[in-house]
Amino acid sequence: MISFILMVNKQGQTRCSKYYQWLPMEERVALESEIIRKCLSRSELQCSFLEYRGYKTIYRRYASLFFIVGTKPDIDAAQVGGENKENELGLLEFIHNLVETMDKWAGSICELDIMYQLEEVHFILDEMVMNGYIVETCKGATLKAIDLLERESRKGEAMFK
């Protein structure tokens, strides 16, 4: 199960964060800063997977952005003392699919697109991930829903002019 998704620039500033498990704000801030520091300090030659504080963290760098996904064992597996059986390569592929979807939506995705169109970025994440589980990987289906939202919002704006 996905616990969080972070989008971070090269300076370590979080541009977008989405949590699927509740954490107190102090813990979120501490966890984010520690994981971001760990990911940014690794070289290109090192593996994109790391385990930290019970989270299996998968990250990938695209231009000046890092996309970081953190997972924890499912609740039923954690009760039995099971380990995190998330497929790291599957999540790495999910990150790539997310970036391709965002590229298709915004042209070439960059930090400014995420900052100035944060609501749409959250809509894309909501279409692809629900309650920590990946529910949609088809770029067309994801973008169709986003396109419908944008079209309806334009209708509403035109109505009041």
Tab-separated table of C-alpha atoms in Angstrom:
chain	number	residue	atom	x	y	z
A	1	MET	CA	0.000	0.000	0.000
A	2	ILE	CA	1.276	3.442	-0.903
A	3	SER	CA	1.655	5.639	2.185
A	4	PHE	CA	2.749	8.853	0.484
A	5	ILE	CA	3.787	10.435	-2.802
A	6	LEU	CA	6.151	13.416	-2.838
A	7	MET	CA	7.288	15.668	-5.661
A	8	VAL	CA	10.462	17.505	-4.711
A	9	ASN	CA	12.886	19.809	-6.529
A	10	LYS	CA	16.699	19.467	-6.496
A	11	GLN	CA	16.974	21.892	-3.581
A	12	GLY	CA	14.808	19.610	-1.429
A	13	GLN	CA	11.682	21.783	-1.454
A	14	THR	CA	8.459	19.792	-1.528
A	15	ARG	CA	6.254	20.915	-4.397
A	16	CYS	CA	3.459	18.396	-3.922
A	17	SER	CA	2.731	15.831	-1.233
A	18	LYS	CA	-0.100	13.339	-0.953
A	19	TYR	CA	-0.530	11.090	2.092
A	20	TYR	CA	-2.725	7.993	2.166
A	21	GLN	CA	-2.148	7.160	5.846
A	22	TRP	CA	-2.736	9.643	8.625
A	23	LEU	CA	0.375	11.084	10.260
A	24	PRO	CA	0.613	14.032	12.665
A	25	MET	CA	1.988	17.160	10.978
A	26	GLU	CA	5.207	17.158	13.053
A	27	GLU	CA	5.904	13.566	12.014
A	28	ARG	CA	5.140	14.350	8.361
A	29	VAL	CA	7.571	17.257	8.320
A	30	ALA	CA	10.316	15.210	9.993
A	31	LEU	CA	9.738	12.180	7.746
A	32	GLU	CA	9.662	14.301	4.593
A	33	SER	CA	12.857	16.150	5.405
A	34	GLU	CA	14.738	12.973	6.339
A	35	ILE	CA	13.601	10.980	3.293
A	36	ILE	CA	14.223	13.894	0.933
A	37	ARG	CA	17.712	14.364	2.374
A	38	LYS	CA	18.443	10.645	1.928
A	39	CYS	CA	17.177	10.571	-1.676
A	40	LEU	CA	18.956	13.758	-2.755
A	41	SER	CA	22.267	12.672	-1.243
A	42	ARG	CA	22.382	9.453	-3.266
A	43	SER	CA	24.350	9.344	-6.509
A	44	GLU	CA	23.022	8.413	-9.944
A	45	LEU	CA	24.843	5.079	-9.688
A	46	GLN	CA	23.020	4.002	-6.526
A	47	CYS	CA	19.793	2.038	-6.430
A	48	SER	CA	16.475	3.940	-6.437
A	49	PHE	CA	15.102	1.922	-3.514
A	50	LEU	CA	15.803	2.439	0.163
A	51	GLU	CA	14.240	1.434	3.451
A	52	TYR	CA	13.884	4.020	6.166
A	53	ARG	CA	11.841	4.099	9.392
A	54	GLY	CA	9.724	1.155	8.295
A	55	TYR	CA	8.965	2.689	4.899
A	56	LYS	CA	10.124	1.212	1.635
A	57	THR	CA	10.957	4.285	-0.437
A	58	ILE	CA	11.154	4.287	-4.223
A	59	TYR	CA	12.247	7.430	-6.047
A	60	ARG	CA	13.090	8.563	-9.545
A	61	ARG	CA	14.569	11.791	-10.843
A	62	TYR	CA	13.190	13.519	-13.923
A	63	ALA	CA	15.115	16.667	-14.903
A	64	SER	CA	14.972	18.873	-11.796
A	65	LEU	CA	12.202	16.941	-10.003
A	66	PHE	CA	12.315	13.899	-7.732
A	67	PHE	CA	9.203	11.741	-7.526
A	68	ILE	CA	9.217	9.771	-4.263
A	69	VAL	CA	6.779	7.004	-3.290
A	70	GLY	CA	6.749	5.549	0.218
A	71	THR	CA	5.062	2.275	1.128
A	72	LYS	CA	4.364	0.373	4.316
A	73	PRO	CA	3.024	-3.168	4.768
A	74	ASP	CA	-0.751	-3.528	4.562
A	75	ILE	CA	-2.553	-3.449	7.899
A	76	ASP	CA	-3.384	-7.173	7.788
A	77	ALA	CA	0.239	-8.065	6.931
A	78	ALA	CA	1.570	-5.758	9.653
A	79	GLN	CA	-0.618	-7.408	12.299
A	80	VAL	CA	0.844	-10.813	11.497
A	81	GLY	CA	4.341	-9.343	11.583
A	82	GLY	CA	4.664	-9.627	7.821
A	83	GLU	CA	7.094	-7.667	5.754
A	84	ASN	CA	6.400	-5.074	3.085
A	85	LYS	CA	5.793	-7.079	-0.075
A	86	GLU	CA	5.329	-4.125	-2.417
A	87	ASN	CA	6.941	-4.602	-5.808
A	88	GLU	CA	9.653	-1.960	-6.118
A	89	LEU	CA	9.918	-2.260	-9.889
A	90	GLY	CA	6.148	-1.981	-10.223
A	91	LEU	CA	6.183	1.250	-8.212
A	92	LEU	CA	9.136	2.554	-10.225
A	93	GLU	CA	7.069	1.879	-13.350
A	94	PHE	CA	4.099	3.640	-11.709
A	95	ILE	CA	6.258	6.724	-11.146
A	96	HIS	CA	7.244	6.636	-14.824
A	97	ASN	CA	3.584	6.268	-15.829
A	98	LEU	CA	2.629	9.208	-13.581
A	99	VAL	CA	5.309	11.394	-15.168
A	100	GLU	CA	4.245	10.362	-18.689
A	101	THR	CA	0.624	11.181	-17.841
A	102	MET	CA	1.623	14.565	-16.474
A	103	ASP	CA	3.817	15.177	-19.551
A	104	LYS	CA	0.864	14.440	-21.801
A	105	TRP	CA	-1.323	16.796	-19.763
A	106	ALA	CA	1.101	19.743	-19.431
A	107	GLY	CA	3.428	19.302	-22.369
A	108	SER	CA	6.728	18.734	-20.642
A	109	ILE	CA	6.094	18.666	-16.896
A	110	CYS	CA	8.234	21.012	-14.847
A	111	GLU	CA	8.333	22.399	-11.348
A	112	LEU	CA	6.299	25.472	-12.305
A	113	ASP	CA	3.466	23.335	-13.703
A	114	ILE	CA	3.212	21.561	-10.353
A	115	MET	CA	3.387	24.803	-8.365
A	116	TYR	CA	0.857	26.799	-10.377
A	117	GLN	CA	-1.537	23.980	-11.231
A	118	LEU	CA	-1.414	22.072	-7.960
A	119	GLU	CA	-5.130	21.299	-7.959
A	120	GLU	CA	-4.902	19.563	-11.347
A	121	VAL	CA	-1.845	17.605	-10.177
A	122	HIS	CA	-3.867	16.389	-7.196
A	123	PHE	CA	-6.737	15.471	-9.550
A	124	ILE	CA	-4.338	13.354	-11.628
A	125	LEU	CA	-3.031	11.649	-8.473
A	126	ASP	CA	-6.602	11.067	-7.273
A	127	GLU	CA	-7.519	9.471	-10.596
A	128	MET	CA	-4.518	7.132	-10.481
A	129	VAL	CA	-4.294	6.273	-6.754
A	130	MET	CA	-7.160	5.722	-4.350
A	131	ASN	CA	-6.661	4.982	-0.630
A	132	GLY	CA	-3.049	4.054	-1.295
A	133	TYR	CA	-3.778	1.576	-4.074
A	134	ILE	CA	-3.106	2.127	-7.766
A	135	VAL	CA	-6.478	2.010	-9.528
A	136	GLU	CA	-5.760	3.512	-12.947
A	137	THR	CA	-2.697	3.297	-15.156
A	138	CYS	CA	-4.234	4.222	-18.502
A	139	LYS	CA	-3.081	7.702	-19.470
A	140	GLY	CA	-6.107	8.286	-21.716
A	141	ALA	CA	-8.661	7.423	-19.042
A	142	THR	CA	-6.907	9.595	-16.465
A	143	LEU	CA	-6.618	12.577	-18.776
A	144	LYS	CA	-10.192	12.213	-20.023
A	145	ALA	CA	-11.484	12.868	-16.503
A	146	ILE	CA	-9.157	15.861	-16.117
A	147	ASP	CA	-10.254	17.208	-19.508
A	148	LEU	CA	-13.917	16.912	-18.482
A	149	LEU	CA	-13.219	18.871	-15.280
A	150	GLU	CA	-11.408	21.610	-17.196
A	151	ARG	CA	-14.158	21.802	-19.819
A	152	GLU	CA	-16.889	22.099	-17.188
A	153	SER	CA	-14.962	24.770	-15.296
A	154	ARG	CA	-14.657	26.797	-18.512
A	155	LYS	CA	-18.425	26.544	-19.014
A	156	GLY	CA	-19.020	27.900	-15.525
A	157	GLU	CA	-16.679	30.835	-16.129
A	158	ALA	CA	-18.358	31.705	-19.404
A	159	MET	CA	-21.795	31.646	-17.788
A	160	PHE	CA	-20.917	34.492	-15.403
A	161	LYS	CA	-19.276	36.832	-17.926
